[in-house]
PDB file of C-alpha atoms in Angstrom:
ATOM      1  CA  UNK A 766     -31.322-103.391  24.378  1.00 89.00           C
ATOM      2  CA  UNK A 767     -33.784-106.237  24.841  1.00 91.00           C
ATOM      3  CA  UNK A 768     -34.159-107.809  28.270  1.00 92.00           C
ATOM      4  CA  UNK A 769     -35.842-110.995  29.402  1.00 95.00           C
ATOM      5  CA  UNK A 770     -37.165-110.932  32.961  1.00 95.00           C
ATOM      6  CA  UNK A 771     -37.931-114.236  34.665  1.00 95.00           C
ATOM      7  CA  UNK A 772     -38.767-115.213  38.215  1.00 93.00           C
ATOM      8  CA  UNK A 773     -35.787-116.588  40.166  1.00 90.00           C
ATOM      9  CA  UNK A 774     -37.615-119.868  40.830  1.00 91.00           C
ATOM     10  CA  UNK A 775     -38.837-120.311  37.261  1.00 89.00           C
ATOM     11  CA  UNK A 776     -42.507-120.194  38.252  1.00 92.00           C
ATOM     12  CA  UNK A 777     -45.169-118.856  35.946  1.00 94.00           C
ATOM     13  CA  UNK A 778     -45.587-115.083  36.006  1.00 95.00           C
ATOM     14  CA  UNK A 779     -48.845-113.112  36.169  1.00 95.00           C
ATOM     15  CA  UNK A 780     -50.501-113.013  32.763  1.00 94.00           C
ATOM     16  CA  UNK A 781     -50.764-109.919  30.593  1.00 95.00           C
ATOM     17  CA  UNK A 782     -52.427-108.723  27.424  1.00 95.00           C
ATOM     18  CA  UNK A 783     -51.000-106.914  24.389  1.00 95.00           C
ATOM     19  CA  UNK A 784     -50.230-103.275  25.187  1.00 94.00           C
ATOM     20  CA  UNK A 785     -49.421-103.906  28.859  1.00 93.00           C
ATOM     21  CA  UNK A 786     -46.414-102.518  30.717  1.00 92.00           C
ATOM     22  CA  UNK A 787     -44.538-103.203  33.939  1.00 92.00           C
ATOM     23  CA  UNK A 788     -42.784-100.955  36.431  1.00 89.00           C
ATOM     24  CA  UNK A 789     -39.128-101.925  36.763  1.00 90.00           C
ATOM     25  CA  UNK A 790     -37.096-100.846  39.773  1.00 87.00           C
ATOM     26  CA  UNK A 791     -33.753-100.539  38.016  1.00 83.00           C
ATOM     27  CA  UNK A 792     -32.079 -99.659  41.276  1.00 81.00           C
ATOM     28  CA  UNK A 793     -33.507 -98.549  44.647  1.00 81.00           C
ATOM     29  CA  UNK A 794     -35.589 -95.440  44.090  1.00 75.00           C
ATOM     30  CA  UNK A 795     -35.297 -95.510  40.275  1.00 80.00           C
ATOM     31  CA  UNK A 796     -38.491 -96.917  38.757  1.00 82.00           C
ATOM     32  CA  UNK A 797     -39.373 -96.784  35.081  1.00 84.00           C
ATOM     33  CA  UNK A 798     -42.220 -98.147  32.971  1.00 86.00           C
ATOM     34  CA  UNK A 799     -41.553-100.408  29.991  1.00 90.00           C
ATOM     35  CA  UNK A 800     -44.007-102.000  27.580  1.00 92.00           C
ATOM     36  CA  UNK A 801     -44.065-105.770  27.274  1.00 95.00           C
ATOM     37  CA  UNK A 802     -43.424-106.803  23.710  1.00 93.00           C
ATOM     38  CA  UNK A 803     -43.333-110.548  24.240  1.00 89.00           C
ATOM     39  CA  UNK A 804     -46.010-113.078  23.451  1.00 88.00           C
ATOM     40  CA  UNK A 805     -48.794-112.942  26.082  1.00 88.00           C
ATOM     41  CA  UNK A 806     -48.941-116.728  25.838  1.00 87.00           C
ATOM     42  CA  UNK A 807     -45.418-116.969  27.265  1.00 88.00           C
ATOM     43  CA  UNK A 808     -45.909-117.493  30.976  1.00 88.00           C
ATOM     44  CA  UNK A 809     -42.385-117.690  32.393  1.00 93.00           C
ATOM     45  CA  UNK A 810     -40.759-114.477  31.174  1.00 94.00           C
ATOM     46  CA  UNK A 811     -41.450-110.849  30.378  1.00 95.00           C
ATOM     47  CA  UNK A 812     -39.663-109.144  27.493  1.00 95.00           C
ATOM     48  CA  UNK A 813     -38.939-105.419  27.368  1.00 94.00           C
ATOM     49  CA  UNK A 814     -36.820-103.245  25.066  1.00 91.00           C
ATOM     50  CA  UNK A 815     -35.003-100.122  26.230  1.00 89.00           C
ATOM     51  CA  UNK A 816     -33.679 -97.412  23.929  1.00 84.00           C
ATOM     52  CA  UNK A 817     -30.662 -95.588  25.296  1.00 82.00           C
ATOM     53  CA  UNK A 818     -31.137 -91.843  25.244  1.00 72.00           C
ATOM     54  CA  UNK A 819     -28.836 -89.316  26.874  1.00 62.00           C
ATOM     55  CA  UNK A 820     -31.754 -86.929  27.429  1.00 59.00           C
ATOM     56  CA  UNK A 821     -33.576 -89.420  29.642  1.00 58.00           C
ATOM     57  CA  UNK A 822     -33.999 -89.043  33.396  1.00 61.00           C
ATOM     58  CA  UNK A 823     -31.408 -91.742  34.019  1.00 62.00           C
ATOM     59  CA  UNK A 824     -33.380 -94.934  33.472  1.00 74.00           C
ATOM     60  CA  UNK A 825     -32.229 -95.939  30.010  1.00 76.00           C
ATOM     61  CA  UNK A 826     -28.587 -95.095  30.674  1.00 78.00           C
ATOM     62  CA  UNK A 827     -28.614 -97.153  33.868  1.00 77.00           C
ATOM     63  CA  UNK A 828     -30.161-100.122  32.070  1.00 81.00           C
ATOM     64  CA  UNK A 829     -27.551-100.025  29.310  1.00 82.00           C
ATOM     65  CA  UNK A 830     -24.544 -99.377  31.520  1.00 81.00           C
ATOM     66  CA  UNK A 831     -25.312-101.256  34.725  1.00 83.00           C
ATOM     67  CA  UNK A 832     -27.733-104.164  34.234  1.00 86.00           C
ATOM     68  CA  UNK A 833     -26.139-107.517  33.491  1.00 89.00           C
ATOM     69  CA  UNK A 834     -27.435-111.022  32.895  1.00 91.00           C
ATOM     70  CA  UNK A 835     -28.277-112.614  36.229  1.00 91.00           C
ATOM     71  CA  UNK A 836     -28.995-109.328  38.036  1.00 91.00           C
ATOM     72  CA  UNK A 837     -32.120-109.158  40.172  1.00 91.00           C
ATOM     73  CA  UNK A 838     -34.639-106.361  39.734  1.00 91.00           C
ATOM     74  CA  UNK A 839     -38.070-105.807  41.227  1.00 91.00           C
ATOM     75  CA  UNK A 840     -40.917-105.736  38.720  1.00 92.00           C
ATOM     76  CA  UNK A 841     -44.593-104.908  39.209  1.00 91.00           C
ATOM     77  CA  UNK A 842     -47.434-107.040  37.956  1.00 92.00           C
ATOM     78  CA  UNK A 843     -48.417-106.044  34.408  1.00 93.00           C
ATOM     79  CA  UNK A 844     -50.915-103.239  33.930  1.00 90.00           C
ATOM     80  CA  UNK A 845     -52.628-102.281  30.721  1.00 90.00           C
ATOM     81  CA  UNK A 846     -53.806 -98.748  29.953  1.00 86.00           C
ATOM     82  CA  UNK A 847     -53.365 -99.321  26.210  1.00 92.00           C
ATOM     83  CA  UNK A 848     -55.566-102.305  25.448  1.00 92.00           C
ATOM     84  CA  UNK A 849     -56.840-103.450  22.117  1.00 96.00           C
ATOM     85  CA  UNK A 850     -60.481-102.502  21.776  1.00 94.00           C
ATOM     86  CA  UNK A 851     -62.892-105.415  21.628  1.00 91.00           C
ATOM     87  CA  UNK A 852     -65.068-105.903  18.599  1.00 89.00           C
ATOM     88  CA  UNK A 853     -64.860-106.845  14.954  1.00 91.00           C
ATOM     89  CA  UNK A 854     -63.135-103.844  13.393  1.00 95.00           C
ATOM     90  CA  UNK A 855     -59.823-103.153  11.619  1.00 97.00           C
ATOM     91  CA  UNK A 856     -56.872-101.912  13.681  1.00 98.00           C
ATOM     92  CA  UNK A 857     -54.278 -99.418  12.434  1.00 98.00           C
ATOM     93  CA  UNK A 858     -51.037 -99.544  14.444  1.00 98.00           C
ATOM     94  CA  UNK A 859     -48.781 -96.474  14.192  1.00 97.00           C
ATOM     95  CA  UNK A 860     -45.324 -96.669  15.761  1.00 95.00           C
ATOM     96  CA  UNK A 861     -42.661 -93.996  16.099  1.00 92.00           C
ATOM     97  CA  UNK A 862     -39.187 -95.220  17.080  1.00 89.00           C
ATOM     98  CA  UNK A 863     -39.129 -97.317  20.257  1.00 88.00           C
ATOM     99  CA  UNK A 864     -42.909 -96.841  20.410  1.00 91.00           C
ATOM    100  CA  UNK A 865     -42.977-100.079  18.426  1.00 95.00           C
ATOM    101  CA  UNK A 866     -42.714-102.140  21.636  1.00 94.00           C
ATOM    102  CA  UNK A 867     -46.411-102.328  22.641  1.00 94.00           C
ATOM    103  CA  UNK A 868     -47.548-102.357  19.002  1.00 96.00           C
ATOM    104  CA  UNK A 869     -45.301-105.303  18.174  1.00 95.00           C
ATOM    105  CA  UNK A 870     -47.180-107.354  20.747  1.00 93.00           C
ATOM    106  CA  UNK A 871     -50.497-106.079  19.426  1.00 96.00           C
ATOM    107  CA  UNK A 872     -49.605-107.123  15.876  1.00 96.00           C
ATOM    108  CA  UNK A 873     -48.881-110.683  16.986  1.00 94.00           C
ATOM    109  CA  UNK A 874     -52.117-110.864  18.960  1.00 95.00           C
ATOM    110  CA  UNK A 875     -54.200-109.501  16.093  1.00 96.00           C
ATOM    111  CA  UNK A 876     -52.568-111.918  13.644  1.00 96.00           C
ATOM    112  CA  UNK A 877     -53.272-114.857  15.933  1.00 94.00           C
ATOM    113  CA  UNK A 878     -56.906-113.750  16.185  1.00 94.00           C
ATOM    114  CA  UNK A 879     -57.220-113.519  12.419  1.00 95.00           C
ATOM    115  CA  UNK A 880     -58.144-109.833  12.739  1.00 96.00           C
ATOM    116  CA  UNK A 881     -57.683-107.190  10.067  1.00 97.00           C
ATOM    117  CA  UNK A 882     -54.810-104.811  10.853  1.00 97.00           C
ATOM    118  CA  UNK A 883     -51.940-102.727   9.473  1.00 97.00           C
ATOM    119  CA  UNK A 884     -48.666-101.759  11.164  1.00 97.00           C
ATOM    120  CA  UNK A 885     -46.950 -98.524  10.114  1.00 96.00           C
ATOM    121  CA  UNK A 886     -43.480 -98.105  11.609  1.00 95.00           C
ATOM    122  CA  UNK A 887     -41.542 -94.805  11.408  1.00 93.00           C
ATOM    123  CA  UNK A 888     -37.852 -94.581  12.296  1.00 89.00           C
ATOM    124  CA  UNK A 889     -34.787 -92.596  11.278  1.00 83.00           C
ATOM    125  CA  UNK A 890     -33.013 -95.528   9.664  1.00 84.00           C
ATOM    126  CA  UNK A 891     -32.866 -99.319   9.602  1.00 85.00           C
ATOM    127  CA  UNK A 892     -30.339 -99.164  12.426  1.00 83.00           C
ATOM    128  CA  UNK A 893     -32.963 -97.393  14.558  1.00 82.00           C
ATOM    129  CA  UNK A 894     -35.695 -99.967  13.829  1.00 88.00           C
ATOM    130  CA  UNK A 895     -36.151-102.290  16.775  1.00 90.00           C
ATOM    131  CA  UNK A 896     -37.338-105.765  15.720  1.00 93.00           C
ATOM    132  CA  UNK A 897     -36.657-104.974  12.054  1.00 93.00           C
ATOM    133  CA  UNK A 898     -35.601-108.503  11.125  1.00 93.00           C
ATOM    134  CA  UNK A 899     -38.400-110.126  13.120  1.00 94.00           C
ATOM    135  CA  UNK A 900     -41.019-107.946  11.445  1.00 95.00           C
ATOM    136  CA  UNK A 901     -39.589-108.538   7.979  1.00 95.00           C
ATOM    137  CA  UNK A 902     -39.767-112.303   8.579  1.00 96.00           C
ATOM    138  CA  UNK A 903     -43.126-112.341  10.377  1.00 96.00           C
ATOM    139  CA  UNK A 904     -46.055-114.280   8.946  1.00 96.00           C
ATOM    140  CA  UNK A 905     -47.906-110.957   8.732  1.00 96.00           C
ATOM    141  CA  UNK A 906     -45.048-109.056   7.046  1.00 96.00           C
ATOM    142  CA  UNK A 907     -47.324-108.058   4.167  1.00 96.00           C
ATOM    143  CA  UNK A 908     -49.235-105.883   6.652  1.00 96.00           C
ATOM    144  CA  UNK A 909     -46.139-103.998   7.840  1.00 96.00           C
ATOM    145  CA  UNK A 910     -44.905-100.755   6.272  1.00 94.00           C
ATOM    146  CA  UNK A 911     -41.590 -99.099   7.174  1.00 92.00           C
ATOM    147  CA  UNK A 912     -40.915 -95.364   6.867  1.00 91.00           C
ATOM    148  CA  UNK A 913     -37.235 -94.457   7.254  1.00 84.00           C
ATOM    149  CA  UNK A 914     -37.508 -90.701   7.513  1.00 72.00           C
ATOM    150  CA  UNK A 915     -33.772 -90.040   7.463  1.00 65.00           C
ATOM    151  CA  UNK A 916     -33.339 -91.465   3.972  1.00 63.00           C
ATOM    152  CA  UNK A 917     -35.729 -89.543   1.758  1.00 58.00           C
ATOM    153  CA  UNK A 918     -38.888 -87.407   1.987  1.00 58.00           C
ATOM    154  CA  UNK A 919     -40.598 -90.096  -0.087  1.00 61.00           C
ATOM    155  CA  UNK A 920     -40.358 -92.440   2.875  1.00 72.00           C
ATOM    156  CA  UNK A 921     -42.417 -90.252   5.185  1.00 81.00           C
ATOM    157  CA  UNK A 922     -45.678 -91.619   6.502  1.00 90.00           C
ATOM    158  CA  UNK A 923     -48.714 -90.099   4.771  1.00 92.00           C
ATOM    159  CA  UNK A 924     -51.030 -89.851   7.756  1.00 94.00           C
ATOM    160  CA  UNK A 925     -53.799 -88.209   5.748  1.00 95.00           C
ATOM    161  CA  UNK A 926     -53.679 -91.090   3.298  1.00 95.00           C
ATOM    162  CA  UNK A 927     -53.745 -93.706   6.064  1.00 95.00           C
ATOM    163  CA  UNK A 928     -56.673 -92.028   7.791  1.00 95.00           C
ATOM    164  CA  UNK A 929     -58.725 -91.441   4.656  1.00 94.00           C
ATOM    165  CA  UNK A 930     -58.164 -94.963   3.311  1.00 94.00           C
ATOM    166  CA  UNK A 931     -58.944 -96.735   6.578  1.00 94.00           C
ATOM    167  CA  UNK A 932     -62.090 -98.853   6.661  1.00 93.00           C
ATOM    168  CA  UNK A 933     -65.091 -97.351   8.450  1.00 91.00           C
ATOM    169  CA  UNK A 934     -64.980 -98.067  12.175  1.00 94.00           C
ATOM    170  CA  UNK A 935     -61.227 -98.686  12.242  1.00 97.00           C
ATOM    171  CA  UNK A 936     -59.415 -98.094  15.530  1.00 97.00           C
ATOM    172  CA  UNK A 937     -56.032 -96.364  15.598  1.00 98.00           C
ATOM    173  CA  UNK A 938     -53.261 -97.139  18.097  1.00 97.00           C
ATOM    174  CA  UNK A 939     -50.230 -94.865  18.318  1.00 96.00           C
ATOM    175  CA  UNK A 940     -47.122 -94.910  20.476  1.00 94.00           C
ATOM    176  CA  UNK A 941     -43.846 -93.037  20.210  1.00 90.00           C
ATOM    177  CA  UNK A 942     -42.457 -89.533  20.769  1.00 86.00           C
ATOM    178  CA  UNK A 943     -45.004 -87.000  22.000  1.00 84.00           C
ATOM    179  CA  UNK A 944     -44.764 -84.929  18.819  1.00 86.00           C
ATOM    180  CA  UNK A 945     -45.499 -87.984  16.662  1.00 90.00           C
ATOM    181  CA  UNK A 946     -48.495 -88.913  18.812  1.00 91.00           C
ATOM    182  CA  UNK A 947     -49.859 -85.363  18.674  1.00 90.00           C
ATOM    183  CA  UNK A 948     -49.572 -85.383  14.896  1.00 93.00           C
ATOM    184  CA  UNK A 949     -51.499 -88.640  14.637  1.00 95.00           C
ATOM    185  CA  UNK A 950     -54.244 -87.456  16.996  1.00 93.00           C
ATOM    186  CA  UNK A 951     -54.607 -84.087  15.271  1.00 94.00           C
ATOM    187  CA  UNK A 952     -54.835 -85.785  11.860  1.00 96.00           C
ATOM    188  CA  UNK A 953     -57.418 -88.232  13.150  1.00 95.00           C
ATOM    189  CA  UNK A 954     -59.588 -85.457  14.586  1.00 94.00           C
ATOM    190  CA  UNK A 955     -59.326 -83.521  11.341  1.00 94.00           C
ATOM    191  CA  UNK A 956     -60.692 -86.590   9.548  1.00 95.00           C
ATOM    192  CA  UNK A 957     -63.602 -86.775  11.970  1.00 94.00           C
ATOM    193  CA  UNK A 958     -62.455 -89.905  13.799  1.00 95.00           C
ATOM    194  CA  UNK A 959     -64.106 -90.215  17.200  1.00 93.00           C
ATOM    195  CA  UNK A 960     -61.910 -89.996  20.284  1.00 90.00           C
ATOM    196  CA  UNK A 961     -62.900 -93.486  21.386  1.00 92.00           C
ATOM    197  CA  UNK A 962     -61.211 -94.850  18.233  1.00 95.00           C
ATOM    198  CA  UNK A 963     -57.956 -92.953  18.820  1.00 95.00           C
ATOM    199  CA  UNK A 964     -55.813 -94.861  21.320  1.00 94.00           C
ATOM    200  CA  UNK A 965     -52.386 -93.680  22.419  1.00 92.00           C
ATOM    201  CA  UNK A 966     -49.661 -94.290  24.936  1.00 87.00           C
ATOM    202  CA  UNK A 967     -47.004 -91.705  25.725  1.00 79.00           C
ATOM    203  CA  UNK A 968     -43.526 -92.747  26.847  1.00 69.00           C
ATOM    204  CA  UNK A 969     -42.847 -89.234  28.140  1.00 64.00           C
ATOM    205  CA  UNK A 970     -44.846 -86.010  28.339  1.00 61.00           C
ATOM    206  CA  UNK A 971     -44.453 -83.330  25.671  1.00 59.00           C
ATOM    207  CA  UNK A 972     -42.161 -80.405  26.432  1.00 57.00           C
ATOM    208  CA  UNK A 973     -44.020 -77.764  28.463  1.00 52.00           C
ATOM    209  CA  UNK A 974     -44.695 -74.424  26.859  1.00 46.00           C
ATOM    210  CA  UNK A 975     -42.050 -71.850  27.740  1.00 41.00           C
ATOM    211  CA  UNK A 976     -44.714 -69.278  28.660  1.00 44.00           C
ATOM    212  CA  UNK A 977     -46.659 -71.636  30.948  1.00 43.00           C
ATOM    213  CA  UNK A 978     -48.279 -69.863  33.904  1.00 48.00           C
ATOM    214  CA  UNK A 979     -46.608 -70.387  37.284  1.00 51.00           C
ATOM    215  CA  UNK A 980     -48.333 -72.719  39.707  1.00 71.00           C
ATOM    216  CA  UNK A 981     -50.338 -71.432  42.630  1.00 86.00           C
ATOM    217  CA  UNK A 982     -51.388 -72.908  45.969  1.00 91.00           C
ATOM    218  CA  UNK A 983     -54.842 -74.451  46.450  1.00 93.00           C
ATOM    219  CA  UNK A 984     -56.663 -76.841  48.766  1.00 94.00           C
ATOM    220  CA  UNK A 985     -57.918 -80.378  48.383  1.00 96.00           C
ATOM    221  CA  UNK A 986     -60.577 -81.955  50.558  1.00 95.00           C
ATOM    222  CA  UNK A 987     -60.728 -85.721  50.993  1.00 95.00           C
ATOM    223  CA  UNK A 988     -64.403 -86.654  50.893  1.00 93.00           C
ATOM    224  CA  UNK A 989     -64.120 -89.929  52.788  1.00 92.00           C
ATOM    225  CA  UNK A 990     -61.974 -88.706  55.676  1.00 91.00           C
ATOM    226  CA  UNK A 991     -63.084 -85.074  55.719  1.00 91.00           C
ATOM    227  CA  UNK A 992     -59.474 -83.839  55.745  1.00 92.00           C
ATOM    228  CA  UNK A 993     -58.593 -80.584  53.987  1.00 94.00           C
ATOM    229  CA  UNK A 994     -54.995 -80.152  52.885  1.00 94.00           C
ATOM    230  CA  UNK A 995     -53.078 -77.332  51.245  1.00 94.00           C
ATOM    231  CA  UNK A 996     -51.111 -77.999  48.085  1.00 94.00           C
ATOM    232  CA  UNK A 997     -48.328 -75.438  47.910  1.00 92.00           C
ATOM    233  CA  UNK A 998     -46.978 -73.944  44.699  1.00 90.00           C
ATOM    234  CA  UNK A 999     -43.963 -76.256  44.739  1.00 89.00           C
ATOM    235  CA  UNK A1000     -45.892 -79.463  45.491  1.00 91.00           C
ATOM    236  CA  UNK A1001     -47.946 -81.889  43.488  1.00 94.00           C
ATOM    237  CA  UNK A1002     -51.242 -83.119  44.894  1.00 95.00           C
ATOM    238  CA  UNK A1003     -49.648 -86.530  45.358  1.00 94.00           C
ATOM    239  CA  UNK A1004     -46.778 -85.059  47.370  1.00 94.00           C
ATOM    240  CA  UNK A1005     -49.156 -83.106  49.593  1.00 94.00           C
ATOM    241  CA  UNK A1006     -51.176 -86.261  50.253  1.00 95.00           C
ATOM    242  CA  UNK A1007     -48.089 -88.328  51.039  1.00 93.00           C
ATOM    243  CA  UNK A1008     -46.720 -85.638  53.353  1.00 93.00           C
ATOM    244  CA  UNK A1009     -49.943 -85.944  55.317  1.00 93.00           C
ATOM    245  CA  UNK A1010     -49.871 -89.720  55.567  1.00 92.00           C
ATOM    246  CA  UNK A1011     -52.278 -90.470  52.719  1.00 93.00           C
ATOM    247  CA  UNK A1012     -51.104 -93.396  50.590  1.00 89.00           C
ATOM    248  CA  UNK A1013     -51.205 -92.765  46.832  1.00 89.00           C
ATOM    249  CA  UNK A1014     -50.387 -95.282  44.114  1.00 86.00           C
ATOM    250  CA  UNK A1015     -47.896 -93.731  41.722  1.00 84.00           C
ATOM    251  CA  UNK A1016     -45.944 -94.992  38.747  1.00 79.00           C
ATOM    252  CA  UNK A1017     -44.586 -92.639  36.054  1.00 78.00           C
ATOM    253  CA  UNK A1018     -45.155 -89.367  37.996  1.00 83.00           C
ATOM    254  CA  UNK A1019     -45.271 -87.559  34.661  1.00 81.00           C
ATOM    255  CA  UNK A1020     -48.956 -87.859  33.820  1.00 85.00           C
ATOM    256  CA  UNK A1021     -48.588 -90.447  31.090  1.00 81.00           C
ATOM    257  CA  UNK A1022     -49.567 -93.773  32.658  1.00 82.00           C
ATOM    258  CA  UNK A1023     -52.925 -93.145  34.377  1.00 84.00           C
ATOM    259  CA  UNK A1024     -52.012 -94.988  37.588  1.00 86.00           C
ATOM    260  CA  UNK A1025     -52.872 -92.126  39.949  1.00 92.00           C
ATOM    261  CA  UNK A1026     -56.131 -91.027  38.307  1.00 93.00           C
ATOM    262  CA  UNK A1027     -58.643 -90.298  41.076  1.00 95.00           C
ATOM    263  CA  UNK A1028     -62.309 -89.377  40.972  1.00 95.00           C
ATOM    264  CA  UNK A1029     -62.878 -85.631  41.215  1.00 95.00           C
ATOM    265  CA  UNK A1030     -66.136 -84.817  43.013  1.00 94.00           C
ATOM    266  CA  UNK A1031     -66.055 -81.015  43.094  1.00 93.00           C
ATOM    267  CA  UNK A1032     -63.915 -78.193  41.749  1.00 93.00           C
ATOM    268  CA  UNK A1033     -62.304 -77.470  38.406  1.00 93.00           C
ATOM    269  CA  UNK A1034     -59.025 -79.198  37.624  1.00 93.00           C
ATOM    270  CA  UNK A1035     -56.131 -77.837  35.592  1.00 92.00           C
ATOM    271  CA  UNK A1036     -55.525 -81.081  33.722  1.00 92.00           C
ATOM    272  CA  UNK A1037     -51.871 -81.590  32.848  1.00 90.00           C
ATOM    273  CA  UNK A1038     -51.825 -85.310  32.209  1.00 88.00           C
ATOM    274  CA  UNK A1039     -51.321 -86.903  28.825  1.00 82.00           C
ATOM    275  CA  UNK A1040     -53.278 -90.046  29.561  1.00 85.00           C
ATOM    276  CA  UNK A1041     -56.871 -88.808  29.405  1.00 86.00           C
ATOM    277  CA  UNK A1042     -58.390 -87.711  26.136  1.00 79.00           C
ATOM    278  CA  UNK A1043     -59.495 -84.111  25.666  1.00 76.00           C
ATOM    279  CA  UNK A1044     -63.091 -85.275  26.052  1.00 77.00           C
ATOM    280  CA  UNK A1045     -62.285 -86.997  29.343  1.00 86.00           C
ATOM    281  CA  UNK A1046     -60.449 -83.950  30.628  1.00 89.00           C
ATOM    282  CA  UNK A1047     -63.366 -81.725  29.663  1.00 85.00           C
ATOM    283  CA  UNK A1048     -65.710 -84.008  31.614  1.00 89.00           C
ATOM    284  CA  UNK A1049     -63.616 -83.143  34.698  1.00 92.00           C
ATOM    285  CA  UNK A1050     -64.463 -86.432  36.414  1.00 94.00           C
ATOM    286  CA  UNK A1051     -60.926 -87.665  37.191  1.00 95.00           C
ATOM    287  CA  UNK A1052     -57.639 -85.986  37.982  1.00 96.00           C
ATOM    288  CA  UNK A1053     -54.026 -87.166  37.777  1.00 95.00           C
ATOM    289  CA  UNK A1054     -52.593 -86.556  41.233  1.00 95.00           C
ATOM    290  CA  UNK A1055     -48.967 -86.593  40.082  1.00 93.00           C
ATOM    291  CA  UNK A1056     -49.097 -83.556  37.804  1.00 91.00           C
ATOM    292  CA  UNK A1057     -52.467 -81.816  37.509  1.00 94.00           C
ATOM    293  CA  UNK A1058     -53.459 -78.806  39.574  1.00 93.00           C
ATOM    294  CA  UNK A1059     -56.542 -76.645  40.227  1.00 93.00           C
ATOM    295  CA  UNK A1060     -58.322 -73.814  38.487  1.00 90.00           C
ATOM    296  CA  UNK A1061     -60.615 -73.400  41.503  1.00 91.00           C
ATOM    297  CA  UNK A1062     -59.578 -72.695  45.114  1.00 92.00           C
ATOM    298  CA  UNK A1063     -60.705 -76.171  46.236  1.00 93.00           C
ATOM    299  CA  UNK A1064     -60.794 -79.663  44.764  1.00 95.00           C
ATOM    300  CA  UNK A1065     -62.781 -82.446  46.415  1.00 95.00           C
ATOM    301  CA  UNK A1066     -61.333 -85.918  45.850  1.00 95.00           C
ATOM    302  CA  UNK A1067     -62.901 -89.323  46.322  1.00 95.00           C
ATOM    303  CA  UNK A1068     -60.329 -90.304  48.947  1.00 95.00           C
TER     304      UNK A1068
END
């Protein structure tokens, strides 16, 4: 389902760039993040696309069953954790399923800029390809490749071929199911592509390992206020902070959007987010308050 969101007075909306998303309060207390696929030059409406999935946490089903034309919803200003990298280099866009939404906007922006790019779009069938007709008719359609994996093995995306044939210095952008993203990132690393050229955006975190260690309690100290708080085994850091009157900006609460990343001054984090790269997590300079925990008894936060 595609939705157009416009201000009730028709005024211009805050601007955005390709790859941005908004938080949508579908109903009180139910907030979900959706990528903006519309043209950033459109100033009076935001466009989002929502795939209905019965395994969701309720957002997509509510959108499909309950939202109607003319309904009012609250929407955040656009934020972009998945921006196109600046510079004169080719861009390889890799979409899995509904992960096409931010990449569709990127393709239009890159085409308008006259930049070199390719769009590779994997889906189960034509019926599962969002924007299929628009992409087939686009001025840049010669740069788009479709891979309908449910039809034949011959239609599967050859990631090794894409990576090895890419021009030197190319940047890769991937969005879609967690397993698809992991496959792209692993292939890129195997081909020696630097982390700063591998860009990704998760829609949901990967399934946790069944033998994951149970959580334990630890403490966090807030450097600015001097407060020390305990984070119990059944709490997130964000919940412990909120329970003690400390305001925390949250969005996805799954570790995929980067909204709650906070500077970590001391201590060793157990990074469980899917926003930071492995290099960034190893640097141990920021921690996602909504999901990550501690490997040391104490974490000191820049709060």
